[in-house]
mmCIF file of C-alpha atoms in Angstrom:
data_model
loop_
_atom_site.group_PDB
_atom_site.id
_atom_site.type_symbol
_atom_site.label_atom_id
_atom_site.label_comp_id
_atom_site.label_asym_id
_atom_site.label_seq_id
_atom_site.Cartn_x
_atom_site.Cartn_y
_atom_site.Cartn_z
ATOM 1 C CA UNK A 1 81.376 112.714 68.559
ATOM 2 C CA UNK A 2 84.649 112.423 70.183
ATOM 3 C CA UNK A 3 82.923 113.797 73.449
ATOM 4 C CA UNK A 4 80.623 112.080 73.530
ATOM 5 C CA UNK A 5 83.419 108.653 73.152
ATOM 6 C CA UNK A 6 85.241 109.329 76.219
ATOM 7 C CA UNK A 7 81.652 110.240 78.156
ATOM 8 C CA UNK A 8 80.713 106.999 77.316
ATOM 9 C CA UNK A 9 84.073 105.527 78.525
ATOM 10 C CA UNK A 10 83.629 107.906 81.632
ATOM 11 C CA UNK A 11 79.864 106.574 82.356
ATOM 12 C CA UNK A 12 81.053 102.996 82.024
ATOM 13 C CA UNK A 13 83.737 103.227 84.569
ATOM 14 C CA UNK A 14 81.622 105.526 87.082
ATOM 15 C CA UNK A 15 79.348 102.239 86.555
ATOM 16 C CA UNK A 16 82.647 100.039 87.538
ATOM 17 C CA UNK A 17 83.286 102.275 90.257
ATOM 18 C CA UNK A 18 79.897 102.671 92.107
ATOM 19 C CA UNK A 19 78.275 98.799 91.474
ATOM 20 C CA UNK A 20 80.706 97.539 93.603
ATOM 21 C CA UNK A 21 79.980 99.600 96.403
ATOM 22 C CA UNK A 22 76.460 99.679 95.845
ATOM 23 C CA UNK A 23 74.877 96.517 95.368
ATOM 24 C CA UNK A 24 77.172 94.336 97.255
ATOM 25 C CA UNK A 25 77.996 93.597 100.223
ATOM 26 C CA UNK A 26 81.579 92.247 101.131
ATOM 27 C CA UNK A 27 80.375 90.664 104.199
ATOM 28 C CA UNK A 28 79.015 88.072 102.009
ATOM 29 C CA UNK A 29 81.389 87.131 100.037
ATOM 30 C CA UNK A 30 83.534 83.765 101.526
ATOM 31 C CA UNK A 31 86.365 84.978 103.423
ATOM 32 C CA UNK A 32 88.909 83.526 100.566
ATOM 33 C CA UNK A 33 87.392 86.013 98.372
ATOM 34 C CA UNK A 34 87.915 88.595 100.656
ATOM 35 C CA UNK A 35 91.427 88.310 101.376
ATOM 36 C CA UNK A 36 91.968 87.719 97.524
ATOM 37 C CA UNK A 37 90.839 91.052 96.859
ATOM 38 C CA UNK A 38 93.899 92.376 98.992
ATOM 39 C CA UNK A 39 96.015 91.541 96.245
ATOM 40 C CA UNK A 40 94.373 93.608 93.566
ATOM 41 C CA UNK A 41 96.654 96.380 94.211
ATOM 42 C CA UNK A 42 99.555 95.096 93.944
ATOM 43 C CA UNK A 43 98.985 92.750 91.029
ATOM 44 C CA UNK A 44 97.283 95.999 88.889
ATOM 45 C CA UNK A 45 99.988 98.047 89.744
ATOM 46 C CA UNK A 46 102.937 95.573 88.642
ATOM 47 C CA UNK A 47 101.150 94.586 85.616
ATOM 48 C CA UNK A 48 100.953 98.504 84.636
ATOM 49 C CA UNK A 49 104.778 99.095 86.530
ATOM 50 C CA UNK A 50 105.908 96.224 84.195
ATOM 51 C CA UNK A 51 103.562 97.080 80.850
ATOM 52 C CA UNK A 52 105.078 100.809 81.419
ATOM 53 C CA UNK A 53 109.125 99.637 81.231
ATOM 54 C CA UNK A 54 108.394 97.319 78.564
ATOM 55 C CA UNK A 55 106.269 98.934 76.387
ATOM 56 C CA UNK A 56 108.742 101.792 75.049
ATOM 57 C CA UNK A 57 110.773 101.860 72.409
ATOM 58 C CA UNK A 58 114.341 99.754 72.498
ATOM 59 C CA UNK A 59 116.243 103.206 73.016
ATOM 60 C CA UNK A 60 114.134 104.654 75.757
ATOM 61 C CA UNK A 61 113.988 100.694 77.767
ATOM 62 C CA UNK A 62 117.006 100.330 79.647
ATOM 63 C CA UNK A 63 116.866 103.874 80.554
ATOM 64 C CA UNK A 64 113.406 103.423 82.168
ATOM 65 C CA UNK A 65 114.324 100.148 83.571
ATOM 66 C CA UNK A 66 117.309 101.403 85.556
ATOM 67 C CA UNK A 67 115.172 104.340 87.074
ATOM 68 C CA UNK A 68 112.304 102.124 88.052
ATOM 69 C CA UNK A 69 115.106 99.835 90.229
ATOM 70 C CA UNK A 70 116.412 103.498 91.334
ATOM 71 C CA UNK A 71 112.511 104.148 92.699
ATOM 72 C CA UNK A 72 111.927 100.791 93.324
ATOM 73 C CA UNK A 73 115.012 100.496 95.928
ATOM 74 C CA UNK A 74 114.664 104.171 97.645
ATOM 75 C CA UNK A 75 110.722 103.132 97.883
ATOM 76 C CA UNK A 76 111.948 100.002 99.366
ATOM 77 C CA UNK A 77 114.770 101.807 102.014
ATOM 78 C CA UNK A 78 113.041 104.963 102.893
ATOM 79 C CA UNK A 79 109.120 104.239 102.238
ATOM 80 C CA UNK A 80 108.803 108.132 100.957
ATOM 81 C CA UNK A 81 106.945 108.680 98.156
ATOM 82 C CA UNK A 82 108.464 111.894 97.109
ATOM 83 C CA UNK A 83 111.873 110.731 97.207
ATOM 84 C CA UNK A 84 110.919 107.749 95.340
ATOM 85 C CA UNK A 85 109.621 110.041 92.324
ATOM 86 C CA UNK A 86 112.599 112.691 92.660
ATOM 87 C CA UNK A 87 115.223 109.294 92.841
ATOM 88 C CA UNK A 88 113.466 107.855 89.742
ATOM 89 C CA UNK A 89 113.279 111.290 87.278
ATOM 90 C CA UNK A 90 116.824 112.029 88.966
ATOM 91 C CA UNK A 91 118.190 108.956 87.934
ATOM 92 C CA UNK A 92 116.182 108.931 84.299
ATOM 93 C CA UNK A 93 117.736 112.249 83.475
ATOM 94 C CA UNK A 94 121.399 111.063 85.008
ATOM 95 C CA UNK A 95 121.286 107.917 82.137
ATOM 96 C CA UNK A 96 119.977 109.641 79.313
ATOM 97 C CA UNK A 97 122.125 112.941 79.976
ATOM 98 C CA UNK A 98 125.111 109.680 79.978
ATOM 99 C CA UNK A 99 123.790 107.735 77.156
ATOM 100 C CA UNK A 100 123.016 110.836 74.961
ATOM 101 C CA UNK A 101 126.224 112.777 75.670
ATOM 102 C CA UNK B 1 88.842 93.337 104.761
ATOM 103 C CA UNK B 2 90.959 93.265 107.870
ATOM 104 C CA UNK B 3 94.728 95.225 107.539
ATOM 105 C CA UNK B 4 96.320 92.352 107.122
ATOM 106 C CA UNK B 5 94.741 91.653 104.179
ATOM 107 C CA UNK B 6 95.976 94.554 101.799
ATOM 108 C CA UNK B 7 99.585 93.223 102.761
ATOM 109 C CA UNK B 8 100.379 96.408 105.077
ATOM 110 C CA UNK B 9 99.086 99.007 102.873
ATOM 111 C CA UNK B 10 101.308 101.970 102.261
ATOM 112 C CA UNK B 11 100.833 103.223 105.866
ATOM 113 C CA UNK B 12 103.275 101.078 107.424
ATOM 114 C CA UNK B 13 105.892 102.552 104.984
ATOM 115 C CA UNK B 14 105.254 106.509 105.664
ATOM 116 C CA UNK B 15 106.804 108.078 108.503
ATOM 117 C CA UNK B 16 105.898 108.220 112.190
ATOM 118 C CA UNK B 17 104.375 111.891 111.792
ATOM 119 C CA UNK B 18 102.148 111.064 109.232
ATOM 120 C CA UNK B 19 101.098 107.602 110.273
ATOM 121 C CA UNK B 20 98.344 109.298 112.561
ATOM 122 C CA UNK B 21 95.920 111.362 111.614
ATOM 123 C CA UNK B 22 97.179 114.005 113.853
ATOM 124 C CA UNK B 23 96.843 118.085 113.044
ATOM 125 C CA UNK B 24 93.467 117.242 111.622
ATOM 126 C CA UNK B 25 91.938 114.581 108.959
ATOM 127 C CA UNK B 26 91.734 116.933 105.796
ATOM 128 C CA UNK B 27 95.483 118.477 106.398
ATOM 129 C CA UNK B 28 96.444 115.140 106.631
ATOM 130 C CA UNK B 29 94.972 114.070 103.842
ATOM 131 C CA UNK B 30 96.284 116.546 101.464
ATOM 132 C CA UNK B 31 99.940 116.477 103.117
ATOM 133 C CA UNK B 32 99.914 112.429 101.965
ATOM 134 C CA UNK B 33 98.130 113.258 98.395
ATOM 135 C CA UNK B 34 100.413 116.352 97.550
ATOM 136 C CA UNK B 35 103.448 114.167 96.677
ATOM 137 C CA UNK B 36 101.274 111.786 94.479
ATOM 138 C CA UNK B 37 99.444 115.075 92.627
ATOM 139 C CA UNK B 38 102.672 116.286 92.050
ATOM 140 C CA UNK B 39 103.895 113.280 90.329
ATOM 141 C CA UNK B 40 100.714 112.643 88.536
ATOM 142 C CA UNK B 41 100.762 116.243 87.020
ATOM 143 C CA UNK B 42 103.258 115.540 84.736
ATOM 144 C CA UNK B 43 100.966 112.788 83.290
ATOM 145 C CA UNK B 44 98.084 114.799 83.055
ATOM 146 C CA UNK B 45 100.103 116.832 80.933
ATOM 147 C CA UNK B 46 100.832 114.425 78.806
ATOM 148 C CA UNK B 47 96.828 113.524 78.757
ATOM 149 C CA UNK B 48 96.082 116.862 78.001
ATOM 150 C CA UNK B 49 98.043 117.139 74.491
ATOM 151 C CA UNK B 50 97.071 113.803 73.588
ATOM 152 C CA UNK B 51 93.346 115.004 73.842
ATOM 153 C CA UNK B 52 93.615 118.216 72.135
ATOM 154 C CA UNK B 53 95.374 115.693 69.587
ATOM 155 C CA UNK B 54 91.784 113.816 69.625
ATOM 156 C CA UNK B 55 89.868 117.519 68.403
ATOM 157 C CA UNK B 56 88.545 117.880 72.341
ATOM 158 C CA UNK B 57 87.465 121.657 73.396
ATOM 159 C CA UNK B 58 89.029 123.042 75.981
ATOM 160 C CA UNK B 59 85.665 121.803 78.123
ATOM 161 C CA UNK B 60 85.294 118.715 76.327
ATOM 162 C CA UNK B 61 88.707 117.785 77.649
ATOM 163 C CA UNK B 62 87.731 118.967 81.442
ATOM 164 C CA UNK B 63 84.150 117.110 81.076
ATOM 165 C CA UNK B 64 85.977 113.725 79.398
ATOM 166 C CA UNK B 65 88.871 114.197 82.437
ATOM 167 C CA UNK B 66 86.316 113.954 85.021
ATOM 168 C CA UNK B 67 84.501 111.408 83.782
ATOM 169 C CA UNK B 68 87.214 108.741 83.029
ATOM 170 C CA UNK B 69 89.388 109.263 85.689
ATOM 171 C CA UNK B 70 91.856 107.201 84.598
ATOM 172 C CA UNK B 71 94.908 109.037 82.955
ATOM 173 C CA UNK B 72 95.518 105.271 81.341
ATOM 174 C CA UNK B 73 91.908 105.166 79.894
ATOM 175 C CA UNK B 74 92.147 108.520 78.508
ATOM 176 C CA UNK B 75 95.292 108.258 76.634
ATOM 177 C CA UNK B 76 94.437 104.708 74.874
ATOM 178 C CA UNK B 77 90.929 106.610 74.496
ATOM 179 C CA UNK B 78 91.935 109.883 72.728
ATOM 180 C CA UNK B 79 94.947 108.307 70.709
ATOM 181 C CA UNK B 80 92.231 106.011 69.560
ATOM 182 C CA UNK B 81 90.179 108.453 68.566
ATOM 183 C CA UNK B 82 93.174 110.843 66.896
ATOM 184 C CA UNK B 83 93.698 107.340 64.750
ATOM 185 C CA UNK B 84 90.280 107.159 64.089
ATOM 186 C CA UNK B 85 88.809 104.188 65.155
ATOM 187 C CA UNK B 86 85.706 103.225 65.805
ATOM 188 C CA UNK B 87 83.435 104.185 68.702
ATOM 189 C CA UNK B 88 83.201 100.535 70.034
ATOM 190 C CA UNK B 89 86.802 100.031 70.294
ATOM 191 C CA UNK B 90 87.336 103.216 72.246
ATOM 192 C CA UNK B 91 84.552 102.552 74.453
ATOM 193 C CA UNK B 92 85.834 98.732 75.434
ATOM 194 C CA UNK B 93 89.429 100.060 75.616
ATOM 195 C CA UNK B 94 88.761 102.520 78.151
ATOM 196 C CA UNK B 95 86.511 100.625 80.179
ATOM 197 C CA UNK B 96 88.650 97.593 79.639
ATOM 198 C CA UNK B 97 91.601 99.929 81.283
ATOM 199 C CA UNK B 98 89.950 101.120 84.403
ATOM 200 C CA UNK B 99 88.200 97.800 84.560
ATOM 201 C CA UNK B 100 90.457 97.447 87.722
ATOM 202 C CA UNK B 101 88.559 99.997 89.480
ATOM 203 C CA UNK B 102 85.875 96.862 90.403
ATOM 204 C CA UNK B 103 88.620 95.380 92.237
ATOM 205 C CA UNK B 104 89.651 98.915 94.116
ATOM 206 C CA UNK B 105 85.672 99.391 94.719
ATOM 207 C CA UNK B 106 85.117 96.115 96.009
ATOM 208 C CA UNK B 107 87.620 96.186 98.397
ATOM 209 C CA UNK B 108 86.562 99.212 99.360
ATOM 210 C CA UNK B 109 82.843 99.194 99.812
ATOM 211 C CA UNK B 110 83.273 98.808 104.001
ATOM 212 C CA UNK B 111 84.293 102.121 103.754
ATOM 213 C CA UNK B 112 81.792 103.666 102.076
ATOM 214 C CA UNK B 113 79.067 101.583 103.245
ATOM 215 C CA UNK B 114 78.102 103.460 106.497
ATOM 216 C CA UNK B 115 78.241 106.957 104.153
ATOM 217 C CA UNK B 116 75.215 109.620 102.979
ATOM 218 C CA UNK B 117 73.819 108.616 99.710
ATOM 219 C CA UNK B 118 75.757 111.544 97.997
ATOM 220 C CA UNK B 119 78.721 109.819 98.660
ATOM 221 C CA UNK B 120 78.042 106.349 97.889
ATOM 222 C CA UNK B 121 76.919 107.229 94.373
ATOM 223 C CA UNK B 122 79.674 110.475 93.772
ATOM 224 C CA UNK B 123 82.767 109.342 96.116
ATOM 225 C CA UNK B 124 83.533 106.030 94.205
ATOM 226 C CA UNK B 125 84.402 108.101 90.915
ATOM 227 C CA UNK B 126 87.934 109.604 92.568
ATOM 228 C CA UNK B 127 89.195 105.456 93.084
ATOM 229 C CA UNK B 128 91.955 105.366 90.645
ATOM 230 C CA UNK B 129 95.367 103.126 91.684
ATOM 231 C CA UNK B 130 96.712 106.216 94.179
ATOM 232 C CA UNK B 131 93.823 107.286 96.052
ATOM 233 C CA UNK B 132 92.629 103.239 96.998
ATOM 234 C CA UNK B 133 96.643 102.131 97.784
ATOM 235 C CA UNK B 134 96.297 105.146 100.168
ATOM 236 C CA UNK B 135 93.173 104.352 102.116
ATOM 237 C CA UNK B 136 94.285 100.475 102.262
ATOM 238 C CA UNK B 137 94.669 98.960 105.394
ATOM 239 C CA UNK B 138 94.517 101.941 107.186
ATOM 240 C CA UNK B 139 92.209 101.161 110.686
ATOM 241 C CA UNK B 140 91.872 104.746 111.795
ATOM 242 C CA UNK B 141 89.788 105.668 108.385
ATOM 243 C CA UNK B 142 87.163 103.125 109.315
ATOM 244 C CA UNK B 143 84.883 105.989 111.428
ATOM 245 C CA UNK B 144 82.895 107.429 108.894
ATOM 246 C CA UNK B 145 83.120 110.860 109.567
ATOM 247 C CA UNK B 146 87.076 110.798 109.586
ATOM 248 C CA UNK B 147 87.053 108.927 105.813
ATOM 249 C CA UNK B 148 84.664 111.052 104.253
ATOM 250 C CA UNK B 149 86.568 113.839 105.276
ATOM 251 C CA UNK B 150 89.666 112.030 104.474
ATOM 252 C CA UNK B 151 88.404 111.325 100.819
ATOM 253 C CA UNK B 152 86.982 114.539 100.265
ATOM 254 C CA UNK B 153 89.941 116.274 101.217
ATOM 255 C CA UNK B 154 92.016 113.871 99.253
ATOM 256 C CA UNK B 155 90.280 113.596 95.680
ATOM 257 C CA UNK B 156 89.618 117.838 95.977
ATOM 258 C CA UNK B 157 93.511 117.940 95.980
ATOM 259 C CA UNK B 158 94.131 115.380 92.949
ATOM 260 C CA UNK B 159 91.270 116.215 91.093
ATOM 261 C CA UNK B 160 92.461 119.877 91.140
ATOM 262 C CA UNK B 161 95.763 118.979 90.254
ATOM 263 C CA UNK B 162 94.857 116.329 87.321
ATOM 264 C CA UNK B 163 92.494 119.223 85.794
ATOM 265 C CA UNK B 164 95.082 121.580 85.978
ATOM 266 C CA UNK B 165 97.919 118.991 84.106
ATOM 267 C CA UNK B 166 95.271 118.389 81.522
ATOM 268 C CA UNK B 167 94.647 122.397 80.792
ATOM 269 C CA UNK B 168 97.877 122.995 80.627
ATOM 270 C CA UNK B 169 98.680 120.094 78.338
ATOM 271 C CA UNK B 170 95.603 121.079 76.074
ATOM 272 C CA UNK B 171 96.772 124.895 75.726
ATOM 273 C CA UNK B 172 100.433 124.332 76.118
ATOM 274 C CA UNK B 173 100.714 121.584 73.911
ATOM 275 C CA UNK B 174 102.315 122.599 70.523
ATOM 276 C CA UNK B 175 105.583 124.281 72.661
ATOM 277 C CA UNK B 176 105.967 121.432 75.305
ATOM 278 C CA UNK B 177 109.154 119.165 74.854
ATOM 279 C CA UNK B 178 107.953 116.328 73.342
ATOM 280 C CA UNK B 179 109.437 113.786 76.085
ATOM 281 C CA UNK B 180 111.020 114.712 79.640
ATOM 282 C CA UNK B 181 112.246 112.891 82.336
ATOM 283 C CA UNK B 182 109.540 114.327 84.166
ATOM 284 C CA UNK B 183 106.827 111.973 82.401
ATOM 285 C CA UNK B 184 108.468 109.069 84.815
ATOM 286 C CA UNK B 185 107.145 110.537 87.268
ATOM 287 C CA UNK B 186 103.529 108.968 86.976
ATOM 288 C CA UNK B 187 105.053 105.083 86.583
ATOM 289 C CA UNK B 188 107.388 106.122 89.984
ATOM 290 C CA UNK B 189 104.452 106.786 91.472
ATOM 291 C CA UNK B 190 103.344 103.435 90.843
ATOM 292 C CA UNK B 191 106.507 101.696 91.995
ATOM 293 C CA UNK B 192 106.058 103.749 95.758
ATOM 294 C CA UNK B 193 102.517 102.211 95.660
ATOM 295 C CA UNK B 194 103.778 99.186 95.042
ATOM 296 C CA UNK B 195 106.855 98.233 97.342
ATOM 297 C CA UNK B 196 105.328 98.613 100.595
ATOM 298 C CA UNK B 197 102.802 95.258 98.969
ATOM 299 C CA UNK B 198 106.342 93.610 98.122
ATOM 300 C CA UNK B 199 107.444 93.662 102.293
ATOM 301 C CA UNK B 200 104.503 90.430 102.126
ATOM 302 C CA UNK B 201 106.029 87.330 99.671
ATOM 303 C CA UNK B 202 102.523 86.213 98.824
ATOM 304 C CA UNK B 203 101.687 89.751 97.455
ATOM 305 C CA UNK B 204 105.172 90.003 96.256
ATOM 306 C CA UNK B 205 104.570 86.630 94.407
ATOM 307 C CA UNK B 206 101.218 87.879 93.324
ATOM 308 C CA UNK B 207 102.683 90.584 91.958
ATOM 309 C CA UNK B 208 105.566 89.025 89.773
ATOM 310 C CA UNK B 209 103.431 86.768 88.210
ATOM 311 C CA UNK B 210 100.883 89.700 87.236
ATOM 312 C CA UNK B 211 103.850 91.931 85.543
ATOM 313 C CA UNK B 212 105.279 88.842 83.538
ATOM 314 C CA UNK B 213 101.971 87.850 82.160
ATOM 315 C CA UNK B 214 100.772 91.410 81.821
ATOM 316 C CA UNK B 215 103.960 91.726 79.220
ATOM 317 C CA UNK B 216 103.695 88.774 77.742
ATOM 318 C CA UNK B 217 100.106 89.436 76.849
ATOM 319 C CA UNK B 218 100.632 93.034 76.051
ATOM 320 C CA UNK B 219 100.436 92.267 72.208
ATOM 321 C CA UNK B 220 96.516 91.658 72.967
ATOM 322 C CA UNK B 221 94.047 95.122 71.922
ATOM 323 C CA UNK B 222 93.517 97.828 74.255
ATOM 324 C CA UNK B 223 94.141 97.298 77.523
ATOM 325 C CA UNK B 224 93.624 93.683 77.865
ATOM 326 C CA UNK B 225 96.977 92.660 78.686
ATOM 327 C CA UNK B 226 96.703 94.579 81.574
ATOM 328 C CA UNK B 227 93.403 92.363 83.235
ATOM 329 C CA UNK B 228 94.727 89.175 81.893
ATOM 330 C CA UNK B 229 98.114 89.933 83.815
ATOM 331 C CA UNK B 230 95.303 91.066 87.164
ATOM 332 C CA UNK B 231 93.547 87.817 86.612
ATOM 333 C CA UNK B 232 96.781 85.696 86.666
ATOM 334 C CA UNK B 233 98.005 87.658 89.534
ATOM 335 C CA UNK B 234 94.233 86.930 91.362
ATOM 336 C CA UNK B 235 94.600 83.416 90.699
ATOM 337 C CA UNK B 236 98.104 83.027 91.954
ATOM 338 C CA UNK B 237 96.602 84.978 94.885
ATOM 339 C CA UNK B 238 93.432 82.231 95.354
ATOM 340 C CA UNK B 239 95.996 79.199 95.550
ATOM 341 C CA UNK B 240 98.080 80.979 97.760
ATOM 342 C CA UNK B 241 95.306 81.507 100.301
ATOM 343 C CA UNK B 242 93.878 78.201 99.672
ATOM 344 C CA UNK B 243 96.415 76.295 100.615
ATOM 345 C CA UNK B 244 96.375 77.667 103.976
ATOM 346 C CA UNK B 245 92.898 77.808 104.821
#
């Protein structure tokens, strides 16, 4: 039963996925709608950046907080993507090893 | 939707050597998707014991990993399940989550649009958050040829890597730690998606007012925070380019 759950999840966002790209046609959408859909990606991903830091517990928040400014700065400096993940679990494990000890 | 429009995509942010497609359009592909697999894998680790949590085989967890897509949707969808709840509320959780995948599709349909059949029906399943900010804005994976193998190349690599985080969650579970600094990876991910769309104030604006109203509203079931924090961010977005059109 629990299979078949996340198959059913799974088939509705296939549907999500492929209608889309499908059926329409973004040539014929008005040219405001367009250029609004160039802001999905970064309004999805600070809505989950931002869910992510506030969502955890009160211990494990400022932690998380201070790394995602740590990523969110080197992102912003160097552009890399693999320094920006080594800068943010570097700087994670430099508070909590701090905080804990 | 022209390059300007995605607010300079990510590829004005990588370096010089890998802002062409030089040495071949699959090599390139997986050099710019290896440091977002690796990140991810951590993640899918975390997936993976939640879902053994949930009572999933080891191929239940494989088939259910492939067919969400969405490490976000899976988690809210297992731990559902591991508390029990009903089969509607897992359902509209998980599609509620990767509900943004629309968006991603949407934006991308010029690029599949020229494509076989296959792809047009198969390809869309690998758009999660990393694999559309990659393709965004990026002129030279407008030929057809070049962004199927681009895509191909690109959702082999994660897909192989996101299976593999799952497994190893699923058997491994019981001895892993039960939190590292190693799960930020996945939300650091996120933030390197995201800066490059903060260089452009409208997106930037976009942006803030999507994360404040996405927390303010996180109280609301499953997932729907999340869209109603998109939808502000979309509206924000529609004034914006109103008022200079």
């Amino acid at each position: 039963v629990n299979l078949v759950a996340l198959l059913a999840v799974g088939a509705l966002s296939w549907a999500l996925r492929v209608l889309p790209v499908n059926l329409a046609s973004i040539d014929r959408l008005p040219d405001r709608h367009r250029r609004i859909l160039g802001y999905a990606a970064p309004a999805a991903l600070a809505a989950m950046v931002a869910t992510e830091v506030a969502g955890g517990d009160g211990a494990s928040r400022v932690p998380t907080l201070l790394a995602t400014l740590v990523a969110g700065v080197v992102a912003w400096r160097t552009g890399r993507l693999g320094l920006t993940v080594v800068a943010g679990i570097g700087s994670l494990w430099v508070v909590q090893t701090l905080t804990l000890g | 939707v022209t390059e300007g429009d995605q607010g300079g995509g990510v590829l004005t942010q990588l370096p010089a050597d890998t802002a062409t497609l030089s040495g071949g359009v699959g090599a390139t592909a997986l050099r710019e998707m290896l440091p977002i697999a690796a990140s991810v894998a951590p993640f899918a680790v975390v997936v993976g014991v939640a879902t053994r949590e949930a009572d999933l085989s080891l191929a239940g967890g494989f088939l259910g990993s492939l067919a969400i897509y969405g490490g976000s949707a899976q988690l809210a969808a297992v731990s559902l399940l591991h508390a029990a709840a009903g089969l509607l509320a897992v359902v509209a959780t998980g599609a509620v989550i990767n509900a943004r995948f629309l968006l991603y599709a949407a934006a991308m349909e010029p690029l599949f649009r020229h494509q076989p059949a296959w792809l047009r029906w198969v390809g869309p399943q690998f758009i999660v958050d990393q694999t559309y900010a990659l393709t965004a804005g990026r002129p030279e994976l407008a030929t057809p040829s070049v962004f199927r193998r681009y895509w191909l190349a690109a959702a082999a690599l994660l897909t192989a890597v996101w299976l593999s985080g799952v497994g190893t969650g699923m058997v491994m579970g019981p001895v892993l730690p039960a939190s590292t600094p190693l799960h930020f990876a996945a939300i650091a991910v996120l933030v390197g998606l995201l800066v490059p769309h903060l260089r452009r104030p409208r997106s930037a604006l976009a942006a803030a007012v999507s994360a404040v109203t996405a927390v303010a509203a996180s109280d609301l079931p499953g997932g729907v925070g999340l869209l109603v924090g998109i939808g502000a961010g979309l509206v924000v977005a529609g004034a914006l380019e109103r008022s200079t059109s």
